[in-house]
Amino acid sequence: MLLLDGKKLSEEIKAEIKTQVEKRLLTGKSAPHLAAILVGNDGGSLTYVGHKVKACEQVGFRSTLLHFQENITQDALLKEIERLNADNTVHGFIVQLPLPAHIDATRVLLHIHPSKDVDGFHPVNVGRITLGMPGFVSATPLGITRLLERYAIQTAGKHCVIIGRSNIVGRPLSILLSSQSATGNATVTLCHSRTQNLASITRQADILIAALGKPEFLTANMVKEGAVVIDVGTTRVPDPSAKTGWRLKGDVKFDEVAPKCSAITPVPGGVGPMTVVSLLLNTLQAAQQADP
Ligand code: NAP
């Protein structure tokens, strides 16, 4: 069984990005600049944004964190987005989700200019990717396809089963894996909470992707011998022995599933680091488009 080490691979890709940044600087271009908007003090969001800012520092990007109080008005937030859209020194920016209930997340998302939407959530980017046109691919699906590519896991002709149809993971991944591309050409089945006989479908998967957010949901009896398993889930479960009082659990019951697999991602250290590095790749792409 091969452990798909997203942490190690993400470090390799960061080194490659750093080289690209150095090349930009040598030719008089600016360092890619990522801005992140964070509203409130949600523990998970603070951690995720922290990882993104740190990753920017590691590769020589500029980063700006705009941290607003929980009670910021929707209008004020939209003005900040307009300001970032117009700021030529910012190549890309993200709005960390979730947003407080009084803010319409869709409205916020639609306000981001597609050329700076490095999360790849704007309908223009989703549409472009769906049609096989250049655009920003959302970070987690991009990270997963990079992971498969770098580990030389063939997708062409394979049956990929994805559990979870969210707009940020399952659905865009189903589009990428079924597209006519080097990391596509798979036959994709997209499962969700209304899928019947889920285990009979997952047992047919050559590549099985669990992205439903239910800790240890995927058990050995749901997996074919020799399958590749990608675990996207990251749920905080209470753990009194951990310093934080919690630890991250994936959607896969790793200990019993791993022995059946040809390859599997761990949690943590699998898809998570690949997601962060994909945001960096998108920001580099945004900078190159703005200043080729
Ligand atoms: P989400 O928006 O909560 O969607 C969950 C999906 O799973 C839905 O499509 C839902 O079906 C489906 N589902 C729920 N229970 C199911 C069941 N019993 N059987 C089959 N399908 C079921 O999820 P998300 O935002 O994509 O996140 C999924 C997980 O990935 C979470 O743990 C999240 O923290 C993690 N995540 C990790 C990263 C990373 O970088 N590692 C990035 C993003 C997300 P319905 O559509 O029918 O409700």
mmCIF file of C-alpha atoms and ligand atoms in Angstrom:
data_model
loop_
_atom_site.group_PDB
_atom_site.id
_atom_site.type_symbol
_atom_site.label_atom_id
_atom_site.label_comp_id
_atom_site.label_asym_id
_atom_site.label_seq_id
_atom_site.Cartn_x
_atom_site.Cartn_y
_atom_site.Cartn_z
ATOM 1 C CA MET A 1 0.000 0.000 0.000
ATOM 2 C CA LEU A 2 1.349 3.390 -1.059
ATOM 3 C CA LEU A 3 0.767 6.339 1.252
ATOM 4 C CA LEU A 4 -0.050 9.417 -0.836
ATOM 5 C CA ASP A 5 1.949 11.957 1.116
ATOM 6 C CA GLY A 6 0.259 15.289 0.408
ATOM 7 C CA LYS A 7 2.449 17.071 2.908
ATOM 8 C CA LYS A 8 5.703 16.021 1.277
ATOM 9 C CA LEU A 9 4.379 16.660 -2.231
ATOM 10 C CA SER A 10 3.070 20.083 -1.245
ATOM 11 C CA GLU A 11 6.549 20.988 0.021
ATOM 12 C CA GLU A 12 8.027 19.976 -3.342
ATOM 13 C CA ILE A 13 5.466 22.072 -5.219
ATOM 14 C CA LYS A 14 6.115 25.024 -2.885
ATOM 15 C CA ALA A 15 9.817 24.838 -3.747
ATOM 16 C CA GLU A 16 8.877 24.956 -7.455
ATOM 17 C CA ILE A 17 6.595 27.952 -6.860
ATOM 18 C CA LYS A 18 9.369 29.709 -4.956
ATOM 19 C CA THR A 19 11.658 29.295 -7.963
ATOM 20 C CA GLN A 20 8.979 30.836 -10.201
ATOM 21 C CA VAL A 21 8.637 33.784 -7.807
ATOM 22 C CA GLU A 22 12.394 34.332 -7.818
ATOM 23 C CA LYS A 23 12.337 34.339 -11.638
ATOM 24 C CA ARG A 24 9.569 36.952 -11.585
ATOM 25 C CA LEU A 25 11.526 39.154 -9.217
ATOM 26 C CA LEU A 26 14.688 38.855 -11.337
ATOM 27 C CA THR A 27 12.787 40.155 -14.353
ATOM 28 C CA GLY A 28 11.496 43.149 -12.401
ATOM 29 C CA LYS A 29 8.010 41.782 -11.787
ATOM 30 C CA SER A 30 6.262 41.912 -8.455
ATOM 31 C CA ALA A 31 5.805 38.981 -6.093
ATOM 32 C CA PRO A 32 2.355 37.389 -6.364
ATOM 33 C CA HIS A 33 0.083 38.984 -3.776
ATOM 34 C CA LEU A 34 -2.784 37.088 -2.111
ATOM 35 C CA ALA A 35 -5.267 38.845 0.145
ATOM 36 C CA ALA A 36 -7.625 37.006 2.484
ATOM 37 C CA ILE A 37 -10.781 38.360 4.044
ATOM 38 C CA LEU A 38 -11.728 36.823 7.358
ATOM 39 C CA VAL A 39 -14.884 37.761 9.260
ATOM 40 C CA GLY A 40 -15.270 36.869 12.941
ATOM 41 C CA ASN A 41 -13.274 34.471 15.077
ATOM 42 C CA ASP A 42 -14.324 30.967 14.068
ATOM 43 C CA GLY A 43 -11.516 28.642 15.259
ATOM 44 C CA GLY A 44 -11.385 26.577 12.065
ATOM 45 C CA SER A 45 -11.364 29.650 9.820
ATOM 46 C CA LEU A 46 -8.575 31.281 11.836
ATOM 47 C CA THR A 47 -6.492 28.117 11.484
ATOM 48 C CA TYR A 48 -7.114 27.750 7.740
ATOM 49 C CA VAL A 49 -6.344 31.396 6.984
ATOM 50 C CA GLY A 50 -3.238 31.123 9.171
ATOM 51 C CA HIS A 51 -2.003 28.169 7.080
ATOM 52 C CA LYS A 52 -2.600 30.124 3.865
ATOM 53 C CA VAL A 53 -0.720 33.208 5.086
ATOM 54 C CA LYS A 54 2.178 31.054 6.298
ATOM 55 C CA ALA A 55 2.310 29.223 2.971
ATOM 56 C CA CYS A 56 2.528 32.577 1.161
ATOM 57 C CA GLU A 57 5.518 33.551 3.279
ATOM 58 C CA GLN A 58 7.229 30.230 2.518
ATOM 59 C CA VAL A 59 7.135 30.767 -1.247
ATOM 60 C CA GLY A 60 7.938 34.486 -1.258
ATOM 61 C CA PHE A 61 4.413 35.757 -1.977
ATOM 62 C CA ARG A 62 3.069 38.913 -0.446
ATOM 63 C CA SER A 63 -0.018 38.312 1.680
ATOM 64 C CA THR A 64 -2.531 40.611 3.310
ATOM 65 C CA LEU A 65 -5.005 39.474 5.931
ATOM 66 C CA LEU A 66 -8.094 41.646 6.296
ATOM 67 C CA HIS A 67 -9.723 40.557 9.545
ATOM 68 C CA PHE A 68 -13.134 42.093 10.290
ATOM 69 C CA GLN A 69 -15.399 41.914 13.310
ATOM 70 C CA GLU A 70 -18.306 39.478 13.242
ATOM 71 C CA ASN A 71 -20.738 42.424 13.025
ATOM 72 C CA ILE A 72 -19.351 43.986 9.832
ATOM 73 C CA THR A 73 -22.280 44.898 7.560
ATOM 74 C CA GLN A 74 -22.773 43.236 4.212
ATOM 75 C CA ASP A 75 -22.423 46.607 2.468
ATOM 76 C CA ALA A 76 -19.107 47.308 4.173
ATOM 77 C CA LEU A 77 -17.828 43.866 3.176
ATOM 78 C CA LEU A 78 -18.921 44.362 -0.442
ATOM 79 C CA LYS A 79 -17.047 47.699 -0.469
ATOM 80 C CA GLU A 80 -13.890 45.928 0.710
ATOM 81 C CA ILE A 81 -14.285 43.464 -2.142
ATOM 82 C CA GLU A 82 -14.711 46.290 -4.641
ATOM 83 C CA ARG A 83 -11.561 47.863 -3.238
ATOM 84 C CA LEU A 84 -9.608 44.609 -3.715
ATOM 85 C CA ASN A 85 -11.060 44.164 -7.217
ATOM 86 C CA ALA A 86 -9.668 47.590 -8.133
ATOM 87 C CA ASP A 87 -6.325 47.236 -6.346
ATOM 88 C CA ASN A 88 -3.720 46.404 -9.002
ATOM 89 C CA THR A 89 -1.191 45.349 -6.378
ATOM 90 C CA VAL A 90 -3.448 42.450 -5.287
ATOM 91 C CA HIS A 91 -3.389 39.565 -7.781
ATOM 92 C CA GLY A 92 -5.953 37.362 -6.105
ATOM 93 C CA PHE A 93 -8.071 37.202 -2.979
ATOM 94 C CA ILE A 94 -10.295 34.863 -1.040
ATOM 95 C CA VAL A 95 -13.161 35.315 1.373
ATOM 96 C CA GLN A 96 -12.869 32.653 4.055
ATOM 97 C CA LEU A 97 -16.132 30.774 4.576
ATOM 98 C CA PRO A 98 -18.365 30.409 6.513
ATOM 99 C CA LEU A 99 -19.601 33.986 6.799
ATOM 100 C CA PRO A 100 -21.932 35.151 9.598
ATOM 101 C CA ALA A 101 -25.653 34.500 8.966
ATOM 102 C CA HIS A 102 -26.480 38.177 8.261
ATOM 103 C CA ILE A 103 -24.193 38.143 5.203
ATOM 104 C CA ASP A 104 -25.346 36.559 1.940
ATOM 105 C CA ALA A 105 -22.335 34.432 0.958
ATOM 106 C CA THR A 106 -23.554 34.061 -2.648
ATOM 107 C CA ARG A 107 -23.820 37.834 -3.051
ATOM 108 C CA VAL A 108 -20.289 38.210 -1.682
ATOM 109 C CA LEU A 109 -18.968 35.532 -4.011
ATOM 110 C CA LEU A 110 -20.593 37.126 -7.066
ATOM 111 C CA HIS A 111 -18.924 40.413 -6.168
ATOM 112 C CA ILE A 112 -15.401 39.018 -6.533
ATOM 113 C CA HIS A 113 -13.943 39.758 -9.960
ATOM 114 C CA PRO A 114 -13.419 36.400 -11.737
ATOM 115 C CA SER A 115 -9.833 37.351 -12.637
ATOM 116 C CA LYS A 116 -9.010 37.580 -8.908
ATOM 117 C CA ASP A 117 -11.166 34.656 -7.759
ATOM 118 C CA VAL A 118 -8.284 32.341 -6.841
ATOM 119 C CA ASP A 119 -10.653 30.086 -4.862
ATOM 120 C CA GLY A 120 -12.347 29.322 -8.185
ATOM 121 C CA PHE A 121 -15.835 29.611 -6.698
ATOM 122 C CA HIS A 122 -17.239 32.319 -9.012
ATOM 123 C CA PRO A 123 -19.740 30.999 -11.610
ATOM 124 C CA VAL A 124 -17.555 32.389 -14.415
ATOM 125 C CA ASN A 125 -14.641 30.224 -13.315
ATOM 126 C CA VAL A 126 -16.857 27.214 -12.593
ATOM 127 C CA GLY A 127 -18.377 27.608 -16.077
ATOM 128 C CA ARG A 128 -15.027 28.012 -17.792
ATOM 129 C CA ILE A 129 -13.615 24.915 -16.113
ATOM 130 C CA THR A 130 -16.766 22.956 -16.957
ATOM 131 C CA LEU A 131 -16.326 23.910 -20.622
ATOM 132 C CA GLY A 132 -12.617 23.025 -20.600
ATOM 133 C CA MET A 133 -11.559 26.683 -20.893
ATOM 134 C CA PRO A 134 -8.747 28.304 -18.876
ATOM 135 C CA GLY A 135 -9.864 29.572 -15.480
ATOM 136 C CA PHE A 136 -9.317 29.032 -11.777
ATOM 137 C CA VAL A 137 -10.061 25.526 -10.517
ATOM 138 C CA SER A 138 -11.150 25.432 -6.892
ATOM 139 C CA ALA A 139 -8.286 24.484 -4.661
ATOM 140 C CA THR A 140 -9.321 21.116 -3.236
ATOM 141 C CA PRO A 141 -10.253 19.486 -6.571
ATOM 142 C CA LEU A 142 -7.100 20.973 -8.113
ATOM 143 C CA GLY A 143 -5.020 19.601 -5.224
ATOM 144 C CA ILE A 144 -6.506 16.129 -5.672
ATOM 145 C CA THR A 145 -5.846 16.036 -9.424
ATOM 146 C CA ARG A 146 -2.256 17.225 -8.830
ATOM 147 C CA LEU A 147 -1.780 14.520 -6.226
ATOM 148 C CA LEU A 148 -3.002 11.831 -8.647
ATOM 149 C CA GLU A 149 -0.832 13.263 -11.429
ATOM 150 C CA ARG A 150 2.373 13.443 -9.385
ATOM 151 C CA TYR A 151 1.908 9.915 -8.091
ATOM 152 C CA ALA A 152 1.287 8.779 -11.700
ATOM 153 C CA ILE A 153 -2.148 7.367 -10.851
ATOM 154 C CA GLN A 154 -3.922 6.931 -14.178
ATOM 155 C CA THR A 155 -7.479 8.186 -14.309
ATOM 156 C CA ALA A 156 -8.244 7.462 -17.992
ATOM 157 C CA GLY A 157 -10.808 4.721 -18.322
ATOM 158 C CA LYS A 158 -10.991 4.226 -14.563
ATOM 159 C CA HIS A 159 -14.202 4.257 -12.569
ATOM 160 C CA CYS A 160 -13.975 7.128 -10.085
ATOM 161 C CA VAL A 161 -16.637 7.229 -7.402
ATOM 162 C CA ILE A 162 -17.005 10.450 -5.416
ATOM 163 C CA ILE A 163 -19.085 10.633 -2.253
ATOM 164 C CA GLY A 164 -20.297 14.221 -1.779
ATOM 165 C CA ARG A 165 -21.572 16.722 -4.370
ATOM 166 C CA SER A 166 -20.628 20.060 -2.783
ATOM 167 C CA ASN A 167 -19.848 23.016 -5.028
ATOM 168 C CA ILE A 168 -16.326 23.267 -3.626
ATOM 169 C CA VAL A 169 -15.241 19.620 -3.725
ATOM 170 C CA GLY A 170 -17.369 16.805 -5.130
ATOM 171 C CA ARG A 171 -19.079 18.491 -8.069
ATOM 172 C CA PRO A 172 -16.035 20.312 -9.542
ATOM 173 C CA LEU A 173 -13.949 17.182 -9.017
ATOM 174 C CA SER A 174 -16.501 15.129 -10.950
ATOM 175 C CA ILE A 175 -16.133 17.600 -13.828
ATOM 176 C CA LEU A 176 -12.322 17.534 -13.799
ATOM 177 C CA LEU A 177 -12.074 13.752 -13.610
ATOM 178 C CA SER A 178 -14.542 13.279 -16.452
ATOM 179 C CA SER A 179 -13.012 15.967 -18.687
ATOM 180 C CA GLN A 180 -10.797 15.252 -21.676
ATOM 181 C CA SER A 181 -7.481 15.957 -19.992
ATOM 182 C CA ALA A 182 -4.382 14.261 -18.645
ATOM 183 C CA THR A 183 -6.013 13.934 -15.213
ATOM 184 C CA GLY A 184 -9.469 13.196 -16.594
ATOM 185 C CA ASN A 185 -11.077 10.734 -18.996
ATOM 186 C CA ALA A 186 -12.458 8.754 -16.080
ATOM 187 C CA THR A 187 -15.961 7.351 -15.808
ATOM 188 C CA VAL A 188 -17.338 9.230 -12.831
ATOM 189 C CA THR A 189 -20.145 8.398 -10.450
ATOM 190 C CA LEU A 190 -21.136 11.212 -8.096
ATOM 191 C CA CYS A 191 -22.880 10.005 -4.943
ATOM 192 C CA HIS A 192 -24.740 11.968 -2.258
ATOM 193 C CA SER A 193 -27.105 11.500 0.645
ATOM 194 C CA ARG A 194 -29.945 10.322 -1.610
ATOM 195 C CA THR A 195 -27.831 7.672 -3.357
ATOM 196 C CA GLN A 196 -29.232 4.181 -2.939
ATOM 197 C CA ASN A 197 -27.046 1.143 -2.276
ATOM 198 C CA LEU A 198 -23.984 3.333 -1.805
ATOM 199 C CA ALA A 199 -21.683 0.469 -0.783
ATOM 200 C CA SER A 200 -22.490 -1.498 -3.959
ATOM 201 C CA ILE A 201 -21.354 1.564 -5.974
ATOM 202 C CA THR A 202 -18.245 2.364 -3.932
ATOM 203 C CA ARG A 203 -17.152 -1.292 -4.238
ATOM 204 C CA GLN A 204 -16.926 -0.771 -8.014
ATOM 205 C CA ALA A 205 -14.532 2.156 -7.698
ATOM 206 C CA ASP A 206 -10.986 2.033 -8.986
ATOM 207 C CA ILE A 207 -10.511 5.488 -7.438
ATOM 208 C CA LEU A 208 -12.747 6.326 -4.495
ATOM 209 C CA ILE A 209 -12.998 9.848 -3.117
ATOM 210 C CA ALA A 210 -14.730 10.426 0.206
ATOM 211 C CA ALA A 211 -15.833 14.061 0.646
ATOM 212 C CA LEU A 212 -18.877 13.982 2.858
ATOM 213 C CA GLY A 213 -17.639 15.195 6.234
ATOM 214 C CA LYS A 214 -18.639 12.123 8.269
ATOM 215 C CA PRO A 215 -15.709 10.796 10.300
ATOM 216 C CA GLU A 216 -14.721 7.194 9.503
ATOM 217 C CA PHE A 217 -17.799 6.718 7.293
ATOM 218 C CA LEU A 218 -15.983 4.655 4.656
ATOM 219 C CA THR A 219 -15.302 1.173 5.978
ATOM 220 C CA ALA A 220 -13.363 -1.759 4.479
ATOM 221 C CA ASN A 221 -16.495 -3.533 3.220
ATOM 222 C CA MET A 222 -17.209 -0.498 0.962
ATOM 223 C CA VAL A 223 -13.853 -0.679 -0.832
ATOM 224 C CA LYS A 224 -12.630 -2.918 -3.661
ATOM 225 C CA GLU A 225 -9.299 -4.686 -3.193
ATOM 226 C CA GLY A 226 -6.550 -2.571 -4.818
ATOM 227 C CA ALA A 227 -8.567 0.677 -5.008
ATOM 228 C CA VAL A 228 -7.009 4.126 -4.667
ATOM 229 C CA VAL A 229 -8.715 5.987 -1.809
ATOM 230 C CA ILE A 230 -8.642 9.766 -1.382
ATOM 231 C CA ASP A 231 -9.923 11.058 1.943
ATOM 232 C CA VAL A 232 -11.065 14.697 1.811
ATOM 233 C CA GLY A 233 -12.884 14.742 5.156
ATOM 234 C CA THR A 234 -11.555 16.893 7.958
ATOM 235 C CA THR A 235 -13.822 16.827 10.981
ATOM 236 C CA ARG A 236 -12.656 17.990 14.388
ATOM 237 C CA VAL A 237 -13.478 15.272 16.895
ATOM 238 C CA PRO A 238 -12.998 15.697 20.663
ATOM 239 C CA ASP A 239 -9.743 14.198 21.943
ATOM 240 C CA PRO A 240 -8.849 14.970 25.567
ATOM 241 C CA SER A 241 -5.297 13.650 24.992
ATOM 242 C CA ALA A 242 -4.618 16.329 22.340
ATOM 243 C CA LYS A 243 -3.286 19.754 23.345
ATOM 244 C CA THR A 244 -6.130 21.446 21.504
ATOM 245 C CA GLY A 245 -8.771 19.067 22.917
ATOM 246 C CA TRP A 246 -9.606 17.829 19.404
ATOM 247 C CA ARG A 247 -8.040 16.131 16.429
ATOM 248 C CA LEU A 248 -8.818 15.888 12.744
ATOM 249 C CA LYS A 249 -10.589 12.796 11.471
ATOM 250 C CA GLY A 250 -11.076 11.863 7.848
ATOM 251 C CA ASP A 251 -14.100 10.265 6.222
ATOM 252 C CA VAL A 252 -12.230 6.961 5.894
ATOM 253 C CA LYS A 253 -11.700 4.355 8.594
ATOM 254 C CA PHE A 254 -8.017 4.369 7.765
ATOM 255 C CA ASP A 255 -6.781 1.378 9.773
ATOM 256 C CA GLU A 256 -9.156 -1.113 8.180
ATOM 257 C CA VAL A 257 -9.355 0.449 4.692
ATOM 258 C CA ALA A 258 -5.610 1.060 4.101
ATOM 259 C CA PRO A 259 -4.607 -2.656 3.925
ATOM 260 C CA LYS A 260 -7.095 -3.168 1.041
ATOM 261 C CA CYS A 261 -5.865 -0.193 -1.016
ATOM 262 C CA SER A 262 -3.150 0.179 -3.604
ATOM 263 C CA ALA A 263 -2.780 3.815 -2.443
ATOM 264 C CA ILE A 264 -4.457 6.042 0.155
ATOM 265 C CA THR A 265 -4.180 9.568 1.563
ATOM 266 C CA PRO A 266 -3.787 10.092 5.305
ATOM 267 C CA VAL A 267 -5.653 12.686 7.377
ATOM 268 C CA PRO A 268 -3.981 14.955 8.262
ATOM 269 C CA GLY A 269 -1.199 15.243 5.688
ATOM 270 C CA GLY A 270 -3.080 14.219 2.535
ATOM 271 C CA VAL A 271 -5.547 16.436 0.717
ATOM 272 C CA GLY A 272 -5.318 19.371 3.185
ATOM 273 C CA PRO A 273 -1.755 20.514 2.315
ATOM 274 C CA MET A 274 -2.494 19.972 -1.385
ATOM 275 C CA THR A 275 -5.447 22.349 -1.079
ATOM 276 C CA VAL A 276 -3.278 25.105 0.388
ATOM 277 C CA VAL A 277 -0.583 24.683 -2.253
ATOM 278 C CA SER A 278 -3.246 24.786 -4.999
ATOM 279 C CA LEU A 279 -4.358 28.179 -3.757
ATOM 280 C CA LEU A 280 -0.743 29.291 -4.186
ATOM 281 C CA LEU A 281 -0.693 27.875 -7.728
ATOM 282 C CA ASN A 282 -3.868 29.805 -8.553
ATOM 283 C CA THR A 283 -2.388 33.003 -7.116
ATOM 284 C CA LEU A 284 0.766 32.531 -9.182
ATOM 285 C CA GLN A 285 -1.462 32.025 -12.247
ATOM 286 C CA ALA A 286 -3.364 35.237 -11.396
ATOM 287 C CA ALA A 287 -0.100 37.176 -11.072
ATOM 288 C CA GLN A 288 1.178 35.790 -14.370
ATOM 289 C CA GLN A 289 -2.067 36.738 -16.102
ATOM 290 C CA ALA A 290 -1.971 40.265 -14.660
ATOM 291 C CA ASP A 291 1.722 40.732 -15.378
ATOM 292 C CA PRO A 292 2.875 38.122 -17.929
HETATM 293 P P1 NAP B 1 -20.692 19.552 2.369
HETATM 294 O O1 NAP B 1 -20.959 20.820 1.644
HETATM 295 O O2 NAP B 1 -21.090 19.388 3.788
HETATM 296 O O3 NAP B 1 -21.355 18.374 1.518
HETATM 297 C C1 NAP B 1 -21.359 17.044 1.973
HETATM 298 C C2 NAP B 1 -21.802 16.157 0.845
HETATM 299 O O4 NAP B 1 -21.801 14.830 1.336
HETATM 300 C C3 NAP B 1 -23.214 16.459 0.352
HETATM 301 O O5 NAP B 1 -23.265 16.356 -1.052
HETATM 302 C C4 NAP B 1 -24.052 15.368 1.003
HETATM 303 O O6 NAP B 1 -25.161 14.977 0.243
HETATM 304 C C5 NAP B 1 -23.062 14.228 1.056
HETATM 305 N N1 NAP B 1 -23.397 13.297 2.124
HETATM 306 C C6 NAP B 1 -23.625 13.580 3.427
HETATM 307 N N2 NAP B 1 -23.924 12.444 4.097
HETATM 308 C C7 NAP B 1 -23.888 11.454 3.192
HETATM 309 C C8 NAP B 1 -24.104 10.053 3.261
HETATM 310 N N3 NAP B 1 -24.436 9.452 4.421
HETATM 311 N N4 NAP B 1 -23.975 9.324 2.156
HETATM 312 C C9 NAP B 1 -23.648 9.891 0.968
HETATM 313 N N5 NAP B 1 -23.424 11.226 0.833
HETATM 314 C C10 NAP B 1 -23.547 11.983 1.932
HETATM 315 O O7 NAP B 1 -19.178 19.092 2.276
HETATM 316 P P2 NAP B 1 -17.811 19.762 1.750
HETATM 317 O O8 NAP B 1 -17.790 21.205 2.012
HETATM 318 O O9 NAP B 1 -17.541 19.243 0.382
HETATM 319 O O10 NAP B 1 -16.828 19.046 2.769
HETATM 320 C C11 NAP B 1 -16.762 17.633 2.902
HETATM 321 C C12 NAP B 1 -15.648 17.293 3.883
HETATM 322 O O11 NAP B 1 -14.426 17.682 3.297
HETATM 323 C C13 NAP B 1 -15.716 18.028 5.214
HETATM 324 O O12 NAP B 1 -15.189 17.196 6.224
HETATM 325 C C14 NAP B 1 -14.802 19.213 5.017
HETATM 326 O O13 NAP B 1 -14.248 19.688 6.232
HETATM 327 C C15 NAP B 1 -13.744 18.578 4.169
HETATM 328 N N6 NAP B 1 -12.967 19.498 3.340
HETATM 329 C C16 NAP B 1 -11.635 19.360 3.383
HETATM 330 C C17 NAP B 1 -10.852 20.157 2.594
HETATM 331 C C18 NAP B 1 -9.373 19.959 2.631
HETATM 332 O O14 NAP B 1 -8.661 20.793 2.139
HETATM 333 N N7 NAP B 1 -8.891 18.858 3.179
HETATM 334 C C19 NAP B 1 -11.434 21.113 1.768
HETATM 335 C C20 NAP B 1 -12.824 21.223 1.715
HETATM 336 C C21 NAP B 1 -13.587 20.387 2.500
HETATM 337 P P3 NAP B 1 -26.403 15.993 -0.097
HETATM 338 O O15 NAP B 1 -25.886 16.900 -1.185
HETATM 339 O O16 NAP B 1 -27.464 15.092 -0.584
HETATM 340 O O17 NAP B 1 -26.706 16.703 1.177
#
